[in-house]
mmCIF file of C-alpha atoms in Angstrom:
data_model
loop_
_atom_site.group_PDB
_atom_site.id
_atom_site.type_symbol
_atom_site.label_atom_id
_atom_site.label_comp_id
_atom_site.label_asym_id
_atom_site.label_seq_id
_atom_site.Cartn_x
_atom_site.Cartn_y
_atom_site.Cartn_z
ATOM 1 C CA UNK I 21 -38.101 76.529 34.417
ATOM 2 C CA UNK I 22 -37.144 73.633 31.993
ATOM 3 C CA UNK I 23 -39.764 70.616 32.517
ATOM 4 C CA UNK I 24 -37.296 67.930 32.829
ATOM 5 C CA UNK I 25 -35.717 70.045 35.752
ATOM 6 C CA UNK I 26 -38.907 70.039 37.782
ATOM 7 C CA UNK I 27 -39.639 66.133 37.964
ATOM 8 C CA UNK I 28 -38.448 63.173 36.807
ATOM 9 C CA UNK I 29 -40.791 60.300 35.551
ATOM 10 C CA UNK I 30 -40.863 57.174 37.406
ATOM 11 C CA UNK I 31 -41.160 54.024 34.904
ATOM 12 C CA UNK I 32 -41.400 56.392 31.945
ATOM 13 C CA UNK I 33 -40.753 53.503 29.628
ATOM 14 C CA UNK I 34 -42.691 50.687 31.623
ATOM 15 C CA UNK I 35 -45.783 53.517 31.588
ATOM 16 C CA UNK I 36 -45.509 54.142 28.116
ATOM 17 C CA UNK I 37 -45.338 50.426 27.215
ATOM 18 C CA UNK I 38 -48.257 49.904 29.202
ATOM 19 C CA UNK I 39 -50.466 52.154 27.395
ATOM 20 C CA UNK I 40 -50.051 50.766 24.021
ATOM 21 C CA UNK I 41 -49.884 53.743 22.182
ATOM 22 C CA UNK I 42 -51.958 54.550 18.964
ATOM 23 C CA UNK I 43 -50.774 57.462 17.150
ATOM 24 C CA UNK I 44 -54.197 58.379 16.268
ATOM 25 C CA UNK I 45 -55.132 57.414 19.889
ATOM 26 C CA UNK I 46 -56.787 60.164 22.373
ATOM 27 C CA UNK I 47 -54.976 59.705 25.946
ATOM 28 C CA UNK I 48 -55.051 61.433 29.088
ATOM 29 C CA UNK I 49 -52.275 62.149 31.745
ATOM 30 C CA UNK I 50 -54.297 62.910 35.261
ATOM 31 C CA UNK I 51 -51.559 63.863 36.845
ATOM 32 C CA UNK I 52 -49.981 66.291 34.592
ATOM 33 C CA UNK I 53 -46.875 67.767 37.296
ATOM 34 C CA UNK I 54 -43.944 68.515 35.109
ATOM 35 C CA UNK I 55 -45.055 67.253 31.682
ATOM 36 C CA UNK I 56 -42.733 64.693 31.928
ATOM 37 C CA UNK I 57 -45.330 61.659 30.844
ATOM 38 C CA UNK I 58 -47.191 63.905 28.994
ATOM 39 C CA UNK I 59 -44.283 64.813 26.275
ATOM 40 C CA UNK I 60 -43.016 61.131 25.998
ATOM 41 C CA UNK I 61 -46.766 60.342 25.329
ATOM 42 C CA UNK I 62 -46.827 63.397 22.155
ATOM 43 C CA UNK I 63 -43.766 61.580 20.898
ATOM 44 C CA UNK I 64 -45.742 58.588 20.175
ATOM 45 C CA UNK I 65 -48.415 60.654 18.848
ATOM 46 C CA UNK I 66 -49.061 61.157 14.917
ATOM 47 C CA UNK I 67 -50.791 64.327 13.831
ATOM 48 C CA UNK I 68 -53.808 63.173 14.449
ATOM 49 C CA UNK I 69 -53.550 62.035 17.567
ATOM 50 C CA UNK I 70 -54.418 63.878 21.021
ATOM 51 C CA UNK I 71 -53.485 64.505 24.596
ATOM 52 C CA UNK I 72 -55.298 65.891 27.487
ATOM 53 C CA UNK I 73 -53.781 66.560 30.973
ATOM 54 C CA UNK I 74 -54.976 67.546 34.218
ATOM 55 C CA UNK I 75 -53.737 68.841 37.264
ATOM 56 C CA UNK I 76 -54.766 71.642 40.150
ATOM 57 C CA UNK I 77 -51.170 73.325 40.510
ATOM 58 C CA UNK I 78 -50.648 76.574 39.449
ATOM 59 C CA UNK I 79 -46.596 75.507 39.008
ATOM 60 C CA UNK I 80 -48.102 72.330 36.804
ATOM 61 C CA UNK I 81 -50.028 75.024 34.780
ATOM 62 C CA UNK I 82 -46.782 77.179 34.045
ATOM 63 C CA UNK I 83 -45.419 74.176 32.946
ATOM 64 C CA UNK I 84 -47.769 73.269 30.877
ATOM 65 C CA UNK I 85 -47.608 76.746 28.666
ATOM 66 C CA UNK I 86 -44.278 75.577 27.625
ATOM 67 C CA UNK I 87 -45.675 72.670 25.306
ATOM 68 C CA UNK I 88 -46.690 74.573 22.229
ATOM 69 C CA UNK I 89 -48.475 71.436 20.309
ATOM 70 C CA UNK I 90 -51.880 71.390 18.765
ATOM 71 C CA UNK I 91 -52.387 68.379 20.019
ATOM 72 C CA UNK I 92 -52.288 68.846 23.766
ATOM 73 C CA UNK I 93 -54.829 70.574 26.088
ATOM 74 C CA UNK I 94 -54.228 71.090 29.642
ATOM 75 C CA UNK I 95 -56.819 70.828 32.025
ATOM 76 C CA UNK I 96 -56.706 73.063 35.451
ATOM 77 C CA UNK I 97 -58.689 70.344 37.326
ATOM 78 C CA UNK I 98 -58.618 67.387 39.673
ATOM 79 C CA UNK I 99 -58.784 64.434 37.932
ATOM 80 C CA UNK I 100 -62.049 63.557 40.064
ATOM 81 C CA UNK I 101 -63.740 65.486 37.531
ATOM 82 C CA UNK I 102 -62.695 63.788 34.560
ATOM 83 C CA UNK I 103 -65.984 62.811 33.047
ATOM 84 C CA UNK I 104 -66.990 66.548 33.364
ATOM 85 C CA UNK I 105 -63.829 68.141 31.941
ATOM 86 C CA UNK I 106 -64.280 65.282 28.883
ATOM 87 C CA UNK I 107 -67.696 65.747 28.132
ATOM 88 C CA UNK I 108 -66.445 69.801 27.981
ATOM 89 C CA UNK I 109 -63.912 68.945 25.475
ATOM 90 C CA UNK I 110 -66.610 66.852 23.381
ATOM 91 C CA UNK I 111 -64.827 63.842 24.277
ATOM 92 C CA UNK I 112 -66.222 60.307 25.454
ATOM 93 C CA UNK I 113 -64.095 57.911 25.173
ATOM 94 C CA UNK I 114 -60.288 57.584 25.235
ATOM 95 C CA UNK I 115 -57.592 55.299 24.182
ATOM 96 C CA UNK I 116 -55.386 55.808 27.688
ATOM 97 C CA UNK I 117 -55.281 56.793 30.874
ATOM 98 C CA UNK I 118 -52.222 57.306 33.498
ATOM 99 C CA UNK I 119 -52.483 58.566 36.766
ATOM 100 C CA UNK I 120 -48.895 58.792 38.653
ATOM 101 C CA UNK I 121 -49.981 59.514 42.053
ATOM 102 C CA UNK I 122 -46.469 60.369 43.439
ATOM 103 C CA UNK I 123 -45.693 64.102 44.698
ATOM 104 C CA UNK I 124 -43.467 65.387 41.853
ATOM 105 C CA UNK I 125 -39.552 66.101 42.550
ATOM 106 C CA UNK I 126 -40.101 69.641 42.398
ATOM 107 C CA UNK I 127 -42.938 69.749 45.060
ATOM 108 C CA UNK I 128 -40.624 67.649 47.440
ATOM 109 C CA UNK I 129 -38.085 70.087 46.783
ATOM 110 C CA UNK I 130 -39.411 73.673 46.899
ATOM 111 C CA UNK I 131 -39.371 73.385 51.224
ATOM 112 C CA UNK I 132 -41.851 76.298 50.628
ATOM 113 C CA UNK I 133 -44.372 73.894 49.938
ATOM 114 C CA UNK I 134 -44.335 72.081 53.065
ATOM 115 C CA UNK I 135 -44.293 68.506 51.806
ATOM 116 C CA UNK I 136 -40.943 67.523 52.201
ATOM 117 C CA UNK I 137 -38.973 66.455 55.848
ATOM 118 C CA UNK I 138 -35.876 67.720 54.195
ATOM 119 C CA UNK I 139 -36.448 71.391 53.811
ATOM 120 C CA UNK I 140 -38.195 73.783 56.141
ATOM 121 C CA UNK I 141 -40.779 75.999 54.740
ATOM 122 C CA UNK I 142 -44.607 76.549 55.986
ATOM 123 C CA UNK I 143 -47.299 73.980 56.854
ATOM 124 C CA UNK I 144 -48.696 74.027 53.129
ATOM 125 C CA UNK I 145 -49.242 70.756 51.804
ATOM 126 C CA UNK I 146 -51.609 71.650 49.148
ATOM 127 C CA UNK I 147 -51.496 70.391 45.650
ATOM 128 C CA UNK I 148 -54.073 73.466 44.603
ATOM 129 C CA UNK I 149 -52.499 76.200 46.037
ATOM 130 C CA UNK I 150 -55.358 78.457 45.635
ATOM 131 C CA UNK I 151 -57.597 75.933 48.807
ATOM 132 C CA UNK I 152 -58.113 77.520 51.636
ATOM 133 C CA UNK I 153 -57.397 74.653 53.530
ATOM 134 C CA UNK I 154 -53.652 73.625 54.470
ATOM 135 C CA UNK I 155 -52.152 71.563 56.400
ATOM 136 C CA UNK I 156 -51.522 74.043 58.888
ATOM 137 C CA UNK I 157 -55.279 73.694 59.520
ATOM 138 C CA UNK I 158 -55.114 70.248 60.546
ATOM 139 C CA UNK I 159 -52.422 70.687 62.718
ATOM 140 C CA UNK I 160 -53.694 73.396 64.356
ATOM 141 C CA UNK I 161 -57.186 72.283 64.235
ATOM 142 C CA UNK I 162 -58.469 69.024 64.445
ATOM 143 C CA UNK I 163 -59.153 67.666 68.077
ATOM 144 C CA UNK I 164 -56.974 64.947 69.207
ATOM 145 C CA UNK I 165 -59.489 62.233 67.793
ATOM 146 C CA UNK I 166 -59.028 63.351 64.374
ATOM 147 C CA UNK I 167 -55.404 63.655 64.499
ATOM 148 C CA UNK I 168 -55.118 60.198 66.247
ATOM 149 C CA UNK I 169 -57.401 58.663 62.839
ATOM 150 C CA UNK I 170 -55.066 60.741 60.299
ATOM 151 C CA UNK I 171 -51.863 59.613 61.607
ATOM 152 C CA UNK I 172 -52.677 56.032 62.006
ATOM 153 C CA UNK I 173 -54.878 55.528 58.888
ATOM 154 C CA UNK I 174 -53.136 57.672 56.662
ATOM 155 C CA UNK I 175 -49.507 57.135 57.667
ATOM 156 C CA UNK I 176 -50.007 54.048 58.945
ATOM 157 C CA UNK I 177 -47.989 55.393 62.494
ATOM 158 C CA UNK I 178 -47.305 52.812 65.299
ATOM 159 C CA UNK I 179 -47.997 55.539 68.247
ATOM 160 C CA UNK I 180 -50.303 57.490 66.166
ATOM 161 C CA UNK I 181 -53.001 58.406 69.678
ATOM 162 C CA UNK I 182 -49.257 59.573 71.458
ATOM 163 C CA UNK I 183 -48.155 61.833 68.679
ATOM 164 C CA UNK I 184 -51.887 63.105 68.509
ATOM 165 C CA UNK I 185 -52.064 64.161 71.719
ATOM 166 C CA UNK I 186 -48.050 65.575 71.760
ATOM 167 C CA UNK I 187 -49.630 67.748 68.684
ATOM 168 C CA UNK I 188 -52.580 69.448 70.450
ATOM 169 C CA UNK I 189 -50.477 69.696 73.680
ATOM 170 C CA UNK I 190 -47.224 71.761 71.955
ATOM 171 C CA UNK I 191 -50.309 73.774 69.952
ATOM 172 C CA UNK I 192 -51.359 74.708 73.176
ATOM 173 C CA UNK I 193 -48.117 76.845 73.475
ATOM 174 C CA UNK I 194 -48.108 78.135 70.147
ATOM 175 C CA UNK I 195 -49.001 77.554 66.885
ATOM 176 C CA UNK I 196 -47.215 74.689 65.133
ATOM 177 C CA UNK I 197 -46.544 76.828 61.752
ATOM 178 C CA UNK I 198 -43.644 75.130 59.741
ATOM 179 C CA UNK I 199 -42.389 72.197 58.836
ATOM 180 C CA UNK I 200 -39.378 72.118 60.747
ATOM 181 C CA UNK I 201 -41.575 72.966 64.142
ATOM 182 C CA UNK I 202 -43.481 69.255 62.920
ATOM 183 C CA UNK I 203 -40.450 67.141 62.607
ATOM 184 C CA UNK I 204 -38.876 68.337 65.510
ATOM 185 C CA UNK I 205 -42.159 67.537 67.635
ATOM 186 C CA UNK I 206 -42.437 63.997 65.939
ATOM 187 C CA UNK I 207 -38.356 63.565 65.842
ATOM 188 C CA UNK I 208 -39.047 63.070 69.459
ATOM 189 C CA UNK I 209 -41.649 60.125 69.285
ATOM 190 C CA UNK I 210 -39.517 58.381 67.071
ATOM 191 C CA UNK I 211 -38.596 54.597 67.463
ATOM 192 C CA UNK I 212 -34.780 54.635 67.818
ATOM 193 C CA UNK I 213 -33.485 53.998 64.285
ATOM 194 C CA UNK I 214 -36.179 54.801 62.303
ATOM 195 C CA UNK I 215 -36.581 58.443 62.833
ATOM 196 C CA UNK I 216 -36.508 59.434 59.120
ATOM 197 C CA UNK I 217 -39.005 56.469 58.432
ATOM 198 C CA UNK I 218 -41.541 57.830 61.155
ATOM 199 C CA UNK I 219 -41.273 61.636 59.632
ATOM 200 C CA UNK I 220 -42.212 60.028 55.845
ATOM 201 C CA UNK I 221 -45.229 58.318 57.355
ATOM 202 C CA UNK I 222 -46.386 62.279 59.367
ATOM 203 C CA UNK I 223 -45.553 63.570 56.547
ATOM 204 C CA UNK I 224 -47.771 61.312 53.930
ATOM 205 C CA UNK I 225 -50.468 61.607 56.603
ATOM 206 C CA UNK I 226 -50.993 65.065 55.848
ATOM 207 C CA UNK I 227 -51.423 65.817 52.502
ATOM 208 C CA UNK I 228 -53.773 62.687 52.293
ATOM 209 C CA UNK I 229 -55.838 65.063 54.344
ATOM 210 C CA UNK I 230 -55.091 68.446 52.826
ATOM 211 C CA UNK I 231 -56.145 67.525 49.352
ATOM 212 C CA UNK I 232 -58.739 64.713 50.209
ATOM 213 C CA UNK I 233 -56.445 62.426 47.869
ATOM 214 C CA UNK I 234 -57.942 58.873 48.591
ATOM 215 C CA UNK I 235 -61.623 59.934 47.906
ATOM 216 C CA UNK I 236 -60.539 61.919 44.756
ATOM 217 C CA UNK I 237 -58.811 58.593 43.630
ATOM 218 C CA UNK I 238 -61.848 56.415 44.542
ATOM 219 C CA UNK I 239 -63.977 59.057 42.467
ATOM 220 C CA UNK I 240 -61.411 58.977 39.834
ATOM 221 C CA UNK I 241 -61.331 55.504 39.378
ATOM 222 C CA UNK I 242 -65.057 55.023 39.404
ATOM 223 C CA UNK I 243 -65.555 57.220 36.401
ATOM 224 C CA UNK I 244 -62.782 55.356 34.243
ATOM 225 C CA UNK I 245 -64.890 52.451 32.653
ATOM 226 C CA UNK I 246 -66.989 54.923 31.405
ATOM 227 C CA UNK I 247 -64.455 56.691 29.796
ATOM 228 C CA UNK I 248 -62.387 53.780 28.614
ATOM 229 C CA UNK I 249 -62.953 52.792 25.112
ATOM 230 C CA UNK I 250 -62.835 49.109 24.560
ATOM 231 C CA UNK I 251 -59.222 48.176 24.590
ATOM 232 C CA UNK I 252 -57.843 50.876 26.325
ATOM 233 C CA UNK I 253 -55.739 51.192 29.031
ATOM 234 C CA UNK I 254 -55.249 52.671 32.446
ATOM 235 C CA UNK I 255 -51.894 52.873 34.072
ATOM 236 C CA UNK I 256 -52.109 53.816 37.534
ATOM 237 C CA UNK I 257 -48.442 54.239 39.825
ATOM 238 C CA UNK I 258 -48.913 54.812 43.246
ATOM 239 C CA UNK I 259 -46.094 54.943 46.166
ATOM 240 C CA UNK I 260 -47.773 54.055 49.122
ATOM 241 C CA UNK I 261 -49.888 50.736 50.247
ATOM 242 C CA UNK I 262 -53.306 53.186 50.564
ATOM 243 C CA UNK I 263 -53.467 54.084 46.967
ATOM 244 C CA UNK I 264 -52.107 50.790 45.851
ATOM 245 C CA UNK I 265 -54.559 49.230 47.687
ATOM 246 C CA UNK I 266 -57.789 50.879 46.436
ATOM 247 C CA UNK I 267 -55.943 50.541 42.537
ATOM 248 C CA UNK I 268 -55.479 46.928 43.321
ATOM 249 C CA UNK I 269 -59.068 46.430 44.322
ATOM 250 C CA UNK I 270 -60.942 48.133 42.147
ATOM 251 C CA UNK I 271 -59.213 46.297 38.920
ATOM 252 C CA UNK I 272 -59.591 43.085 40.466
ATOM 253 C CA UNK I 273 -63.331 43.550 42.166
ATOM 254 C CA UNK I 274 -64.996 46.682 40.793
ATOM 255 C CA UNK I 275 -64.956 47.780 44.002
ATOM 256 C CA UNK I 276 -62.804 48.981 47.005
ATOM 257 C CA UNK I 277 -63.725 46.568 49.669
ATOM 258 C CA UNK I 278 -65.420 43.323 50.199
ATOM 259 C CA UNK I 279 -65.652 40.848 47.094
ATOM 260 C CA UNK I 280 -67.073 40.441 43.812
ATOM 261 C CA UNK I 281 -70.345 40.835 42.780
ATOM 262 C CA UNK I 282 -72.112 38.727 40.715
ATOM 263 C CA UNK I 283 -74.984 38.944 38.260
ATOM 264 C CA UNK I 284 -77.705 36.200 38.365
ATOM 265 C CA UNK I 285 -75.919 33.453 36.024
ATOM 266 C CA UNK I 286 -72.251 33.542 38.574
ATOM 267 C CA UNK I 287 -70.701 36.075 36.568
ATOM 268 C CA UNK I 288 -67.925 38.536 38.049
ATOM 269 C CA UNK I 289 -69.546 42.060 37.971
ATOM 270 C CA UNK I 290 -66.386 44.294 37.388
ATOM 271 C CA UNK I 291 -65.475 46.273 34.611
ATOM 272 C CA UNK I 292 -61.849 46.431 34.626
ATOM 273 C CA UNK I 293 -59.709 43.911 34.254
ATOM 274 C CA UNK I 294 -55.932 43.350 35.234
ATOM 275 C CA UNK I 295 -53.233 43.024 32.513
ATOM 276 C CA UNK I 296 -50.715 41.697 34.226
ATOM 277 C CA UNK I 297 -51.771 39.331 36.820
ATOM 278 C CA UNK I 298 -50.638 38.962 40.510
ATOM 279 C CA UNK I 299 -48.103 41.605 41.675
ATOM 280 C CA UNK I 300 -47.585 45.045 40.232
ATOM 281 C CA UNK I 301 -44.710 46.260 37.832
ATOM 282 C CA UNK I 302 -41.738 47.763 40.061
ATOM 283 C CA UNK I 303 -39.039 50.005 39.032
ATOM 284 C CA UNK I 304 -35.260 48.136 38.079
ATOM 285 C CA UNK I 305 -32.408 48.265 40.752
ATOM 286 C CA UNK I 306 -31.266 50.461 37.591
ATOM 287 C CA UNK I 307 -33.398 52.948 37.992
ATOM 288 C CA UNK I 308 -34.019 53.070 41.841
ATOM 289 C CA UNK I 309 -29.686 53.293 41.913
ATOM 290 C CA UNK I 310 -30.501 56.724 39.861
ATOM 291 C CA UNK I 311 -33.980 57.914 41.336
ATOM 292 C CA UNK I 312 -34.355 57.197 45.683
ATOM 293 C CA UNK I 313 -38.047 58.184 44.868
ATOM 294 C CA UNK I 314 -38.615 55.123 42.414
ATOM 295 C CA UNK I 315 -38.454 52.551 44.651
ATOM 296 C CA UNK I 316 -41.830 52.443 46.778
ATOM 297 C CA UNK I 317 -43.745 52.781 42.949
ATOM 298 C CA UNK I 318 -46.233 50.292 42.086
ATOM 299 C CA UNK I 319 -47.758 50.021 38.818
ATOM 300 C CA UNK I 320 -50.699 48.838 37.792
ATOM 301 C CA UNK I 321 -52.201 48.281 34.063
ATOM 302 C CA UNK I 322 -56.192 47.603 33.502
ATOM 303 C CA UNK I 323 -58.151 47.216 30.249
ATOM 304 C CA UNK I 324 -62.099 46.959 29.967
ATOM 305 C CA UNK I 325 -63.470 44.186 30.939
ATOM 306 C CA UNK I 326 -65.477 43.070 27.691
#
């Protein structure tokens, strides 16, 4: 499979911008997916320069075998072990970081995977296909508390406790195995009108759960001003208000609630800083005309905060 078939790069230009490229630079792409970032970033590269990218899924690996550079080492891990994988490679500091956090094209549309409310396929959801865990688990699983907190934390749904309980009482019946069995059961509980915006918000619910993505990012984040040389920077796009939120915070407080600390003399304790100040960089009417999927991104650019 050609990379540039299996996902196309939100922002590519606004994310390379944004890391301020050194061709001698050492950069990381956490969120490997197609190769996409990863290829544009070798382009700026000199010979000297290098690349290291990371992702869990076993489609992401295949896809990495197909760039033959010197350069570029791919990493099968979650990028909440990127101090580890670094330290592995002899590395300790790097010149970049970028993180996009959306699900790539080619995840949406395999309907095998289970992610997407387009295409039928089985209750997967998992971004490391080799977990035991799927989201057929959860919905199969979890007591109606559980469900209740997933839905209405994670995809933010209005009649989260109804859907909950309309999940463990069609379970009851029989499994609830596919995708299509899911949207027809939440099609239902639907506010008139905004049917396919309910199913995105069941469906982002999910796979927040499956792959324990907001503590991986909060783990992820914590570990970049270590790795972040002085005047580096991270680039972080995310597609719904969660992620954004914890980006948002931990740039601007160090942390991902409550406010900033402060040493003894009033000083802000936080190690990032934001680059550009006040609302995050957004994708051009342009580009949203030609990619749907670019329009919820938000990105957001930090450097150390010396």
């Amino acid at each position: 499979m050609l990379l540039t078939a299996y996902h196309q790069p939100v922002m590519l230009a606004e994310c390379l911008d944004a890391l301020a490229i050194q061709p001698d630079g050492t950069y990381v792409d956490v969120t490997f997916g197609g190769g996409g970032h990863s290829r544009a970033i070798l382009d700026r590269l000199g010979p000297t320069g290098r690349l290291l990218a990371f992702d869990q899924d076993a489609d992401a690996r295949a896809n990495a075998k197909a760039l033959d550079d010197k350069r570029f080492t791919f990493v099968e891990a979650n990028f909440r072990h990127l101090k580890k994988y670094l330290r592995l490679y002899g590395i300790k500091q790097v010149d970049g970081i970028l993180a996009d956090l959306g699900v790539s094209s080619h995840q949406l549309d395999e309907g095998a995977r289970g992610f997407s409310t387009r295409f039928d396929g089985e209750l997967d959801m998992r971004m490391n296909q080799d977990a035991p865990f799927s989201a057929k688990n959860v919905v199969n699983e979890y007591d109606e508390a559980r469900l209740h907190r997933i839905f209405g934390l994670y995809g933010e749904v209005k009649n989260a406790r109804t859907l909950a309980a309309a999940v463990v009482q069609a379970r009851a019946n029989a499994p609830i195995e596919t995708a299509a069995q899911l949207k027809a059961l939440a099609w239902k509980l639907a506010p008139r009108g905004k049917e396919f915006k309910y199913l995105a918000q069941v469906f982002q619910a999910i796979p927040i759960e499956v792959n324990d993505e907001l503590k991986a990012l909060e783990e992820f984040l914590q570990q970049v001003p270590d790795v972040l040389a002085p005047g580096g920077r991270l680039v972080v796009m995310s597609y719904h208000s969660l992620e954004d939120r914890l980006v948002k915070n931990f740039i601007n407080k160090g942390k991902f609630e409550g406010e900033v600390e402060k040493d003894l003399y009033g000083n802000d304790l936080k190690p990032l800083r934001p680059v550009t100040r006040g609302q995050p960089l957004e994708a051009s009417e342009a580009e949203i005309a030609q990619n749907n999927r670019a329009r919820s991104a938000k990105l957001r650019i930090a450097e150390p905060n010396l």
